[in-house]
Coordinates of C-alpha atoms in Angstrom, one line a residue:
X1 CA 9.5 11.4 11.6
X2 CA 8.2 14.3 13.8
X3 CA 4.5 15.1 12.6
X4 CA 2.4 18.0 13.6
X5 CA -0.3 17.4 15.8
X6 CA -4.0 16.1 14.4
X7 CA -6.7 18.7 14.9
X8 CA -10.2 17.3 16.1
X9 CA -11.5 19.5 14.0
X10 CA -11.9 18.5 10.0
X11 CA -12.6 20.2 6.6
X12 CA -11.9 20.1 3.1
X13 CA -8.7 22.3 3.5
X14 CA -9.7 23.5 0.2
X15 CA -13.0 24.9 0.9
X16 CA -17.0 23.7 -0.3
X17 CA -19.2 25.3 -3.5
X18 CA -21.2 28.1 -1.9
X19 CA -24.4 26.2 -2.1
X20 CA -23.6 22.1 -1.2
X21 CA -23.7 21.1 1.8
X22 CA -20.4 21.6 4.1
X23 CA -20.0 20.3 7.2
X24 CA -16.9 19.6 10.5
X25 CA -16.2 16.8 11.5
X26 CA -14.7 16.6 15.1
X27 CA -13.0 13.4 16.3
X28 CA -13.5 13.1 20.3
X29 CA -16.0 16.8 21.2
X30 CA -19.1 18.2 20.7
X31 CA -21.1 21.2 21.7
X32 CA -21.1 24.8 20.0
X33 CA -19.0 25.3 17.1
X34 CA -18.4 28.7 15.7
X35 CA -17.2 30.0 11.5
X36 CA -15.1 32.1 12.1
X37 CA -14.0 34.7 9.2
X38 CA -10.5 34.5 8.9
X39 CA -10.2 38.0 7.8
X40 CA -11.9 39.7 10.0
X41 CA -11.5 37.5 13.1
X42 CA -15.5 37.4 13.6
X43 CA -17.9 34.9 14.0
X44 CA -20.5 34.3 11.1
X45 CA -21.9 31.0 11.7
X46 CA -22.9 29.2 14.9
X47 CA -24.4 26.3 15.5
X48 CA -24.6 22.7 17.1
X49 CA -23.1 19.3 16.5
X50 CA -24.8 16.1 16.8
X51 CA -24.0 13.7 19.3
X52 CA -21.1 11.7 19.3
X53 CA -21.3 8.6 17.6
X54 CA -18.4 5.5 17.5
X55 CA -16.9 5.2 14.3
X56 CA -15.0 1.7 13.7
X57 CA -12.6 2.8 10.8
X58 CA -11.6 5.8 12.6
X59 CA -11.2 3.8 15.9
X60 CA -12.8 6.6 18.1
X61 CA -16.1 8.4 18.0
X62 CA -16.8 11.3 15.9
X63 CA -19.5 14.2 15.0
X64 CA -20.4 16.5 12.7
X65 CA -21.5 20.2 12.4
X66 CA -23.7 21.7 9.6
X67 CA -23.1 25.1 8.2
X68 CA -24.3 24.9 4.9
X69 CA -26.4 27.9 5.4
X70 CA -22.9 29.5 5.5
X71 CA -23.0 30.7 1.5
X72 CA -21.0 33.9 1.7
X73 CA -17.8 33.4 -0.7
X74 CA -14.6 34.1 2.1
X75 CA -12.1 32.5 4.0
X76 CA -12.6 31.0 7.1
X77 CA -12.2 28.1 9.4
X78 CA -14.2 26.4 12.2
X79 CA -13.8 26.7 16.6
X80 CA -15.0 24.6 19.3
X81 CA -14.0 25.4 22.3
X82 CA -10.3 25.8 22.3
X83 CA -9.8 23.7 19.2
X84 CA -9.5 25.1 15.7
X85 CA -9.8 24.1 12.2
X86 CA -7.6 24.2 9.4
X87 CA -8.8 27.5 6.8
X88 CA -10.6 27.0 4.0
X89 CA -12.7 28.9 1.3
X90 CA -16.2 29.0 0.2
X91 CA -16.3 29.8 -3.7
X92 CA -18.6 29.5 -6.3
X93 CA -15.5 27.8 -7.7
X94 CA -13.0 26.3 -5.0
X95 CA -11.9 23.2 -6.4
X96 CA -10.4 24.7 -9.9
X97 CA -6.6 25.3 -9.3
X98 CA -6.5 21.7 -7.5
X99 CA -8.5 20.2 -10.7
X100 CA -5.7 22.5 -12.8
X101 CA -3.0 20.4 -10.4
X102 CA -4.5 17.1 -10.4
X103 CA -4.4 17.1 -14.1
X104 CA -0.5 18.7 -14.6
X105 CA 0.3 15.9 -12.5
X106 CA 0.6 14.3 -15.3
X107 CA 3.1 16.2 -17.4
X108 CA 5.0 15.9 -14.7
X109 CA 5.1 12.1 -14.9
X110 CA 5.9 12.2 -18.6
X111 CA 8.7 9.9 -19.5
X112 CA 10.9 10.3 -22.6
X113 CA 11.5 14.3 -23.0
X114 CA 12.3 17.3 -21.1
X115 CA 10.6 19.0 -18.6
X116 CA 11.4 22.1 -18.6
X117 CA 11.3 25.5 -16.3
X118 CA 8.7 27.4 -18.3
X119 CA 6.3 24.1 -17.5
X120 CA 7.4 22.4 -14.6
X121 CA 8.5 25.1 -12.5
X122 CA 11.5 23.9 -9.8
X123 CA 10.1 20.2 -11.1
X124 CA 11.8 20.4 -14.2
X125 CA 14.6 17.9 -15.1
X126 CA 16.3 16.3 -18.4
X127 CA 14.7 13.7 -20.5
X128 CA 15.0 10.4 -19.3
X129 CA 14.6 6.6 -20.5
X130 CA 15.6 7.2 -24.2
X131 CA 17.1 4.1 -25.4
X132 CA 15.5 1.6 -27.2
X133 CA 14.2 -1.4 -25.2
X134 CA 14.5 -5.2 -25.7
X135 CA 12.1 -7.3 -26.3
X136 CA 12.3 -10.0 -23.4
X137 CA 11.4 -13.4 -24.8
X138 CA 13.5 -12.3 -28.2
X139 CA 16.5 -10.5 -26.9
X140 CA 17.5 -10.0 -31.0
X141 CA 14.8 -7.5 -31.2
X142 CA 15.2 -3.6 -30.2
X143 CA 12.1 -1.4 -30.0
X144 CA 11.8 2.5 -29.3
X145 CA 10.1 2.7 -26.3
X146 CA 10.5 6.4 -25.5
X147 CA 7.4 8.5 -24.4
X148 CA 4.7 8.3 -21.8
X149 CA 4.2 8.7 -18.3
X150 CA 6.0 7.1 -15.3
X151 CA 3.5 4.7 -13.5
X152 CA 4.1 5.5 -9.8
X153 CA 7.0 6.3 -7.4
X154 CA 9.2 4.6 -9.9
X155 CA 9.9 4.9 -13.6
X156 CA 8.1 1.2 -15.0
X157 CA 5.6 1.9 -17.7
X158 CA 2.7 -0.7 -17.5
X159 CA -0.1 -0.9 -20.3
X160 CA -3.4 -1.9 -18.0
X161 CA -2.6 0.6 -15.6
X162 CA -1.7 3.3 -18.1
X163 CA -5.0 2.8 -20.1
X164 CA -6.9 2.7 -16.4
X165 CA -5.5 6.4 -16.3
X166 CA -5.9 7.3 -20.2
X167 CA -9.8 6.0 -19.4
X168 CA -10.3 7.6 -16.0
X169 CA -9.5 11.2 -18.3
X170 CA -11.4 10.8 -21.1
X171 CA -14.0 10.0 -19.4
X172 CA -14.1 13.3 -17.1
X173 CA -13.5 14.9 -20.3
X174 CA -16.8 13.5 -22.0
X175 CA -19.2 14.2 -19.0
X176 CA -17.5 17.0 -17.8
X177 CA -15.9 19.3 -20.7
X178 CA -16.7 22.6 -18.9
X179 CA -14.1 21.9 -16.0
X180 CA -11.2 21.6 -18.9
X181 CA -11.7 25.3 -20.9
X182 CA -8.6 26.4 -19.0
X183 CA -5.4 25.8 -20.3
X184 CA -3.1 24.0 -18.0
X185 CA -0.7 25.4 -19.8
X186 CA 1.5 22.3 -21.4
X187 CA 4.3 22.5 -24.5
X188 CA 1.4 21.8 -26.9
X189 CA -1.0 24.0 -25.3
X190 CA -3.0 25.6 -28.8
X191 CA -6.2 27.0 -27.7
X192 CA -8.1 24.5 -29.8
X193 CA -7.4 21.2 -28.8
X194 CA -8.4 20.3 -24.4
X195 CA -5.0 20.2 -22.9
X196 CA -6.5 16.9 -21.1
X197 CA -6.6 15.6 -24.7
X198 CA -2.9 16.6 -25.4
X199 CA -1.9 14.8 -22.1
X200 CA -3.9 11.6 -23.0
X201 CA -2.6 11.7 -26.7
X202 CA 1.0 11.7 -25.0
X203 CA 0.3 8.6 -23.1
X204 CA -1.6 6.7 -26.0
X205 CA 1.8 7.6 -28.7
X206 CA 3.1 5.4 -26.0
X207 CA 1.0 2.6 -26.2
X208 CA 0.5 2.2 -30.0
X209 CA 4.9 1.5 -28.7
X210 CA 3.5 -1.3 -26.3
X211 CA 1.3 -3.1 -29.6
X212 CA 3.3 -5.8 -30.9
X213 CA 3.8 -4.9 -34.5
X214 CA 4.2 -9.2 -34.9
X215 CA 0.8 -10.0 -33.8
X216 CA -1.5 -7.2 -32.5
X217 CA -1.4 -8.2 -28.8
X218 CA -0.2 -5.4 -26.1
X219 CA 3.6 -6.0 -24.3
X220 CA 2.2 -6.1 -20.5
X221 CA 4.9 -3.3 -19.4
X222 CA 8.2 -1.5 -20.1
X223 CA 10.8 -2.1 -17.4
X224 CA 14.1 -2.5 -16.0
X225 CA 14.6 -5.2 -14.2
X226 CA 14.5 -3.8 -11.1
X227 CA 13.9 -0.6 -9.7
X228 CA 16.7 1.9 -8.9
X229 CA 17.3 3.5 -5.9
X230 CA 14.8 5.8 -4.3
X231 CA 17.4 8.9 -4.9
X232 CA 17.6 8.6 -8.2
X233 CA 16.5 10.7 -10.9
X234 CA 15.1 9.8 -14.1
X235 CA 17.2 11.0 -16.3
X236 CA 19.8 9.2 -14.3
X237 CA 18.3 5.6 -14.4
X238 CA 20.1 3.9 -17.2
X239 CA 19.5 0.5 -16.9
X240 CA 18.7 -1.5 -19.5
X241 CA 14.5 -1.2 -20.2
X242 CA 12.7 -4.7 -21.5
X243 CA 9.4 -5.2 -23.0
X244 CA 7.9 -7.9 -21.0
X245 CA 5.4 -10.5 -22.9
X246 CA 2.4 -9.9 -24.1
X247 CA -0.6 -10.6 -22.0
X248 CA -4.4 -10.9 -22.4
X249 CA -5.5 -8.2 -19.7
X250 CA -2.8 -5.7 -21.4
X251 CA -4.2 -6.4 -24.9
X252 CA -8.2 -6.1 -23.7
X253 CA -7.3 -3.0 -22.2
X254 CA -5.4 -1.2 -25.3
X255 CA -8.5 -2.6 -27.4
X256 CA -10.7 -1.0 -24.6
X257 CA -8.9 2.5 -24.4
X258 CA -8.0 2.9 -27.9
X259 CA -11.9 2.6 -29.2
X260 CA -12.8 4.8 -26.7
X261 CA -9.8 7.3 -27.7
X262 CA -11.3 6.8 -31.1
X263 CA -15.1 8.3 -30.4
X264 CA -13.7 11.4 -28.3
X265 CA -10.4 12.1 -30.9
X266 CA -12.7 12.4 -33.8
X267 CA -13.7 16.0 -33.6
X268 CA -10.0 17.2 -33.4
X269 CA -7.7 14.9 -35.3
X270 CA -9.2 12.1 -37.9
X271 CA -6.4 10.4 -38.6
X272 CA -5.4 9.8 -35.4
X273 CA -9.0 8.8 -34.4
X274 CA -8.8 6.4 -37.7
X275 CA -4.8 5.1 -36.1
X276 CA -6.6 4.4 -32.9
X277 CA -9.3 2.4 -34.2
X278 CA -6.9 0.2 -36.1
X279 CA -4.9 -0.2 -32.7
X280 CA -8.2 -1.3 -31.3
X281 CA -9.3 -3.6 -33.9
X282 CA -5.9 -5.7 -33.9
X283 CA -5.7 -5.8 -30.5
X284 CA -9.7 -7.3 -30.5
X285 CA -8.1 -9.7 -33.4
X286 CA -5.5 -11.2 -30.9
X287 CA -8.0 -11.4 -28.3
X288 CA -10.2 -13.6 -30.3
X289 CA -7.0 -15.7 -31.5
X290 CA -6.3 -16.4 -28.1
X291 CA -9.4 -17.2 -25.9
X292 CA -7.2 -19.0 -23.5
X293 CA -4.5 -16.9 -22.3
X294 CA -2.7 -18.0 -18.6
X295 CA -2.3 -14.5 -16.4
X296 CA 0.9 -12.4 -16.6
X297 CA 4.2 -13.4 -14.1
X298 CA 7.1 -11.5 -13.6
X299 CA 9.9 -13.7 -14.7
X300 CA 12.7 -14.6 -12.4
X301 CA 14.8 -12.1 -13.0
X302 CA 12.2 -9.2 -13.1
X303 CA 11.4 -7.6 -9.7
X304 CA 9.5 -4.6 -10.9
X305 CA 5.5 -4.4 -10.3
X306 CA 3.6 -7.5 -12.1
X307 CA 0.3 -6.1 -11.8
X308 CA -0.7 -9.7 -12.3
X309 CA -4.3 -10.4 -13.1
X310 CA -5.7 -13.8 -14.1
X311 CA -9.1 -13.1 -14.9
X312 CA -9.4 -11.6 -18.5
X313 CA -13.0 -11.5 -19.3
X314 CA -13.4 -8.0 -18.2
X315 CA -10.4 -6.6 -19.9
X316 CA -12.3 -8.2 -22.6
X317 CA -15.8 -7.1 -22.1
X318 CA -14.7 -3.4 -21.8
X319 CA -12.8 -3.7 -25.0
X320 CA -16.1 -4.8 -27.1
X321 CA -18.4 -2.4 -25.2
X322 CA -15.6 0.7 -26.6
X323 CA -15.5 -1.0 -29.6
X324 CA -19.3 -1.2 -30.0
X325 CA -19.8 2.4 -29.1
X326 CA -17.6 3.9 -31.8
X327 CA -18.1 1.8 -34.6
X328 CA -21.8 0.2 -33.9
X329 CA -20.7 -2.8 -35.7
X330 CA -22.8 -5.5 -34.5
X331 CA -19.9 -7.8 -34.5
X332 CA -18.7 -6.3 -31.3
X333 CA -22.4 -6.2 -30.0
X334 CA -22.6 -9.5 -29.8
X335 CA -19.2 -10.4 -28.0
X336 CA -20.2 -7.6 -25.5
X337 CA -24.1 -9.6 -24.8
X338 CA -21.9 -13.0 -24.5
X339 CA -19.4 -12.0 -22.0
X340 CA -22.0 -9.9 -20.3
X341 CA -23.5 -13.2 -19.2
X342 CA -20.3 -14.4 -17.8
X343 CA -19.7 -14.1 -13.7
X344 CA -17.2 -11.6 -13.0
X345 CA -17.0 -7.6 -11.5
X346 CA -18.9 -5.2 -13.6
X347 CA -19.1 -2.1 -11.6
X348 CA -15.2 -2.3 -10.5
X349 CA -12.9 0.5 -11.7
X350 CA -9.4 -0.6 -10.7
X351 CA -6.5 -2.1 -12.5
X352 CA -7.2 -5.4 -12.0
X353 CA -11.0 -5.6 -12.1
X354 CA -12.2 -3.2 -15.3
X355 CA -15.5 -4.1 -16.2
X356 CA -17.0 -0.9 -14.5
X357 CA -15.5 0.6 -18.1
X358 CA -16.9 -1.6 -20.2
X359 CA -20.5 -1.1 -18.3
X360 CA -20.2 2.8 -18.5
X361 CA -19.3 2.5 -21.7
X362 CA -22.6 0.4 -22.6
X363 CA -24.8 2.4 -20.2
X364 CA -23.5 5.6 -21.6
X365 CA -24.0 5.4 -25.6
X366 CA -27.4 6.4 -27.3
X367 CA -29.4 3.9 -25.8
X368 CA -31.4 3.6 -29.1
X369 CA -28.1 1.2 -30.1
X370 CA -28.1 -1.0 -26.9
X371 CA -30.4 -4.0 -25.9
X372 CA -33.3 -2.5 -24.1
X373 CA -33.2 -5.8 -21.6
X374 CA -29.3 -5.8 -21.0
X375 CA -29.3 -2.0 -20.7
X376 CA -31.8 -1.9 -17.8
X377 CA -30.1 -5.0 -16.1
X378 CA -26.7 -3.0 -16.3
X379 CA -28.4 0.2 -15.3
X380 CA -30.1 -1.4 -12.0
X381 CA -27.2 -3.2 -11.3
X382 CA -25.1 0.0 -11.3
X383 CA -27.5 1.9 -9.1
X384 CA -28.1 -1.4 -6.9
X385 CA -24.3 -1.1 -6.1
X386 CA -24.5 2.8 -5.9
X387 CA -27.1 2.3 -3.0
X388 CA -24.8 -0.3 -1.2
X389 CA -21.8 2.4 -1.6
X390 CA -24.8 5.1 -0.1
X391 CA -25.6 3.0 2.7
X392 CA -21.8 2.9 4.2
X393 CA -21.5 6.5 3.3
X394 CA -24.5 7.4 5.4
X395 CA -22.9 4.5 8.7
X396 CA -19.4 6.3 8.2
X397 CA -18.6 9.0 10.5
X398 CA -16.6 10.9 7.9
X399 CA -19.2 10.8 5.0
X400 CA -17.0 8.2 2.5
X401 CA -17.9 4.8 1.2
X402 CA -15.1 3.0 3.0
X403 CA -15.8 0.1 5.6
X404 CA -12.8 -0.9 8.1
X405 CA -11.5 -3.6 5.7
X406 CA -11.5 -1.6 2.8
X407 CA -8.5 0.5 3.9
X408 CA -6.0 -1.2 1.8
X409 CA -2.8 -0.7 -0.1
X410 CA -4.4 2.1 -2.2
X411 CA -7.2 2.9 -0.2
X412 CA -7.5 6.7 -2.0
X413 CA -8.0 5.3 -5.4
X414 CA -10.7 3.3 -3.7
X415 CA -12.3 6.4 -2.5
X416 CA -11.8 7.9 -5.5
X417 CA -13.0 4.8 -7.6
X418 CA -16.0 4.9 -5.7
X419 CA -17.0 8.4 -6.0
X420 CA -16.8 7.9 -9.8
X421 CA -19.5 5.4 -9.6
X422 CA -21.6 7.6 -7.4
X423 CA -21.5 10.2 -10.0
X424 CA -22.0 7.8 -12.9
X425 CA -25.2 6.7 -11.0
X426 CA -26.2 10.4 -10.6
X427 CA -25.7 11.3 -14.2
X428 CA -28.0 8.5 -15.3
X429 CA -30.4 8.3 -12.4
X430 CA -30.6 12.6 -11.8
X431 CA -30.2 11.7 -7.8
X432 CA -29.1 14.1 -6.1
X433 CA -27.8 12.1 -3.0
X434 CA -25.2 10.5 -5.3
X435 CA -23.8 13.9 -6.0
X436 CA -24.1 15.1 -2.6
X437 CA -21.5 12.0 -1.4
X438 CA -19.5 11.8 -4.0
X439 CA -18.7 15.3 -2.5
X440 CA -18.0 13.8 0.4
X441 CA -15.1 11.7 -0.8
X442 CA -13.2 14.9 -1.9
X443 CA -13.7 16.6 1.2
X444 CA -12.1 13.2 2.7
X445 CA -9.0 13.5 0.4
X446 CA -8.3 17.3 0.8
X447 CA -8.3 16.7 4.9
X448 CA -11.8 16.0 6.0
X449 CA -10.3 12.7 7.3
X450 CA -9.2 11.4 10.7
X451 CA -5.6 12.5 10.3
X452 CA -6.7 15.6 9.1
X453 CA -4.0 15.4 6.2
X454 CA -3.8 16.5 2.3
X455 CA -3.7 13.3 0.6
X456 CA -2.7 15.8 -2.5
X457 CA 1.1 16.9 -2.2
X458 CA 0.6 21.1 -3.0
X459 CA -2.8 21.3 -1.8
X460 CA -4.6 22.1 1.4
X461 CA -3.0 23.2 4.6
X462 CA -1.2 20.1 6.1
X463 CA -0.4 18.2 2.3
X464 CA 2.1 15.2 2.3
X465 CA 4.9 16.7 2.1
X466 CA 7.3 13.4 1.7
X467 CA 5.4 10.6 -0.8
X468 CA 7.2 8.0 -2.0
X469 CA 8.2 9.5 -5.2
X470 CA 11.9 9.5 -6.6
X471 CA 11.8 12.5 -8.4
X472 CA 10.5 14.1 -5.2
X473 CA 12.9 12.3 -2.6
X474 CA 16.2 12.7 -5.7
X475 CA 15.3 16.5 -6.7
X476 CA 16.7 19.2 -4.7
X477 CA 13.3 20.9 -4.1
X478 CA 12.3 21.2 -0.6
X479 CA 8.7 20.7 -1.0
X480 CA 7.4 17.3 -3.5
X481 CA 5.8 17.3 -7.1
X482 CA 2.6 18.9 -6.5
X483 CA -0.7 17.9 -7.1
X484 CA 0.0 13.7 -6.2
X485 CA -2.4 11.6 -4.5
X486 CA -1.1 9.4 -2.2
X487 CA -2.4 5.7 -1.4
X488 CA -3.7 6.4 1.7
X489 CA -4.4 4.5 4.7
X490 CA -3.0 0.8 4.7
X491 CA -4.7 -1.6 7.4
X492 CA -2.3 -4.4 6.1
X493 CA 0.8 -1.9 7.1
X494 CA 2.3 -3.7 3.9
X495 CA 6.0 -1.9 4.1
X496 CA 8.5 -2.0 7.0
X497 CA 8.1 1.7 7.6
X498 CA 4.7 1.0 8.4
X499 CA 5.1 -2.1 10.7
X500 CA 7.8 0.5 12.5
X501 CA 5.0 3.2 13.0
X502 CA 1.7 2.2 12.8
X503 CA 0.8 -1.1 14.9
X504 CA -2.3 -0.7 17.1
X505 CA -4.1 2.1 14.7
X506 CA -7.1 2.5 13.8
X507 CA -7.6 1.2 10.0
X508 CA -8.0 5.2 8.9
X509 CA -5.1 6.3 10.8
X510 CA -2.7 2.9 9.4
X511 CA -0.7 6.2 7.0
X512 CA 2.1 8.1 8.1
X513 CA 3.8 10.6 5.5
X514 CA 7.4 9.1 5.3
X515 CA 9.1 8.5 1.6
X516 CA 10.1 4.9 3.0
X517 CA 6.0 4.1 2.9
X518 CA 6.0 2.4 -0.6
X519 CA 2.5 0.6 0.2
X520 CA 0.6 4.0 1.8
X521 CA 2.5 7.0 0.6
X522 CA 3.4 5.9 -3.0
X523 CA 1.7 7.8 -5.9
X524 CA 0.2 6.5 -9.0
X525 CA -0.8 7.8 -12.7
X526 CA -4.7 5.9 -11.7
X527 CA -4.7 7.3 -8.3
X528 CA -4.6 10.6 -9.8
X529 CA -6.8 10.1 -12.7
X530 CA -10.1 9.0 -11.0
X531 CA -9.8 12.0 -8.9
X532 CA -9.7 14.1 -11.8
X533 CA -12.9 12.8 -13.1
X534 CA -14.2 13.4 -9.5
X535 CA -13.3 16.9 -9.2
X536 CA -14.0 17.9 -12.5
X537 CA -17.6 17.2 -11.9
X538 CA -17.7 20.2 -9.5
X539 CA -15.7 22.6 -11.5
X540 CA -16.9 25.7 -13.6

């Protein structure tokens, strides 16, 4: 695939807040760099970069130019010497219409009903995956199974993941309500209740699907048995759908996500606050019924995504920290102190490793409920590893909490996982340095990077333009679904198109924007939700 050339010359192709800090970042030249008014064609800025400095993950040496005195709303972009930048804006509000994107993202992933014109623009197609599904270790029983969103590049359905994303939203929406006024708009649009909330509620009718009515436990994930090819369209993927076995990580997080749904439901809708809390409680029931749970495998005749996780404790943890929250019920408490002393990740925010959840959701209740002792030992812990994530910010030529070895399959939800802590630790420690880089790791996404690329299909001046996304690749639309995050940069070059391209690069530059990159140019439901928590933080 032919791609344009890289720039040296680096910025948020969307633009910076008229008063944070913006900066260039230029791979391989220094010296006098000029703003340039794209308008007008005039300089309005000049100034010096620093030296250059080596930068491992990039795999040559880079520097950086300051113009935050720059505060005059316009277009512009950056020149040194004969080099150019991509344009950008500064705005009292830049970052709104990709937060708007970000988040229709996921109407555009919904599964199970008709996206039409007036909503989806060119996207639209015909409801897909409407059949009931089978229930795999009891082939007699037949389950609707119709409803929420497509995980990734293909059309599985997968209950940790899903309530990673359900999580990553509400969450924004808590901290954050401000950046969700606007309607996006959506079919159930009203004026009165978020649309972020309507989304959410369309993915959470989907997993009261995945509770086992039998015993309370979650199903792990709705399939086929193997994915269909990349051309097809979801409407047009007929195969048979199963609902694989019920595992411990799935059944902690549907405890975990539906307590918290619960607390931030109430205001709007009480009876389906009061059906979420019941999911919660008989999914906590199970868990307690079944201390000793072995971790999910794909059976042998599955081949879609396992997301295979043998360590439950913090599926478990987050579910009694939710379930404490909203209720206060001592019960929980107690649970939540006892697996708090157990050894595992508890500042992690991925799929596999979710006990930053159930910490956030301790740190972040009136404090008057928690343990004074437990509550300062979570709270230094969580700045403790926000300084760590500081410290390789402040090494990194690019600004972003990502050493060489952390560029792996996924690496944007990384970034993105990480600027949520950052933020986290600035909303409960007032720092304003935690604020300033978890800027940083936006600018990265929207093309501040060293392939000075859009990891966000829509938006920014050089987007990815072909992810690995069947509804992008089987549509007849030239350009993708908008508003996507990619995976990013892949050291382990964990697909054949990769191994192809990429040998010899730099851990940053391991990406190239084919729709044959499953394991760097793949999308995700919870790549794109912890960027909308991150970008809703610096929206109006």
């Amino acid at each position: 695939m032919t791609q344009a050339k890289q720039r040296c010359l680096t910025v948020d192709q969307i633009g910076y807040p008229l008063n944070a800090k913006k900066s260039v970042i230029s791979a391989g030249k220094s010296g006098t760099f000029e703003v340039i008014h794209s308008v007008t064609g005039k300089p309005v800025f000049q100034g010096e970069t620093g030296p250059l400095q080596p930068d491992e993950a990039a795999g040559t040496a880079v520097c950086s130019g300051d113009f935050s005195a720059l505060a005059e709303p316009g277009s512009y972009y950056v020149s040194l010497g004969d080099e150019i930048s991509a344009p950008f804006v500064i705005a009292d509000n830049p970052y709104k219409e990709l937060h708007q994107g970000l988040l229709k993202a996921f109407y555009l992933f919904r599964c199970g009903c008709d996206l039409s014109e007036e909503y989806a623009g060119p996207w639209s197609h015909a409801a897909c995956h409407l059949a009931d599904g089978t229930v795999y270790d009891d082939s007699e029983v037949k389950l609707n199974s119709t409803g929420g969103w497509h995980d990734a590049g293909d059309y599985g359905q997968y209950t940790g993941p899903g309530a990673k994303a359900v999580a990553d939203l509400l969450l924004a929406f808590e901290l954050n309500p401000q950046a969700f006024r606007s309607p996006l708009p959506i079919p159930e649009t009203d004026g009165i209740t978020p649309d972020v909330l309507h989304e959410c509620r369309y993915e959470l009718e989907w997993l009261f699907k995945m509770q086992d009515d039998r015993t309370g436990g979650a199903f792990h994930k709705l399939t086929t048995k193997q994915f269909p090819a990349l051309n097809v369209m979801p409407e047009d993927d007929l195969a048979d759908l199963y609902f694989l076995p019920v595992s411990a990580t799935a059944t902690g997080c549907l405890a975990g996500v539906m307590a918290m749904a619960s607390r931030v439901y109430r205001p709007f809708d009480e009876v389906f606050a009061d059906r979420c809390l019941e999911a919660a409680k008989r999914a906590w029931q199970w868990l307690l019924d079944h201390p000793e749970v072995p971790g999910f495998k794909n059976p042998q005749d599955i081949g879609t995504g396992e997301y295979g996780d043998e360590q439950d404790l913090d599926e478990r943890y987050w579910a009694a920290a939710e379930l404490f929250r909203t209720t206060g019920d001592e019960t929980y408490h107690t649970h939540f102190k006892a697996l708090a002393a157990q050894q595992f990740p508890k500042y992690e925010l991925g799929w596999a490793d979710m006990g930053g959840y159930g910490t956030f959701a301790y740190l972040l209740q009136d404090s008057a409920k928690g343990d004074n002792a437990l509550l300062n030992w979570l709270k230094d812990g969580l700045l403790e590893e926000a300084d760590k994530l500081a410290a390789i910010c402040t090494a990194d030529g690019y600004g972003i909490s990502l050493t060489s070895a952390d560029y792996i399959w996924g690496s944007n939800m990384v970034v993105m996982n990480r600027a949520m802590l950052l933020l986290i630790a600035y909303h409960l420690s007032g720092n304003d340095k935690y604020e300033a880089m978890a800027l940083d790791h936006i600018h990265y996404l929207m093309g501040r990077n060293p392939l000075d690329i859009s990891y966000v299909t829509g938006y920014g001046d050089r987007p990815v333009m072909h992810p690995h996304h069947r509804p992008s690749v089987g549509d007849s639309v030239a350009d993708p679904v908008p508003g996507l995050v990619a995976g990013g940069p892949n050291r382990g070059l964990n697909d054949d198109c990769m191994m192809e391209h990429l040998q010899g690069k730099a851990p940053a530059e391991c990406f190239i924007d084919d729709e044959l990159s499953y394991a760097g140019n793949e999308v995700t439901i919870y790549w794109n939700s912890p960027a909308v928590f991150v970008v809703s933080h610096f929206v109006k």
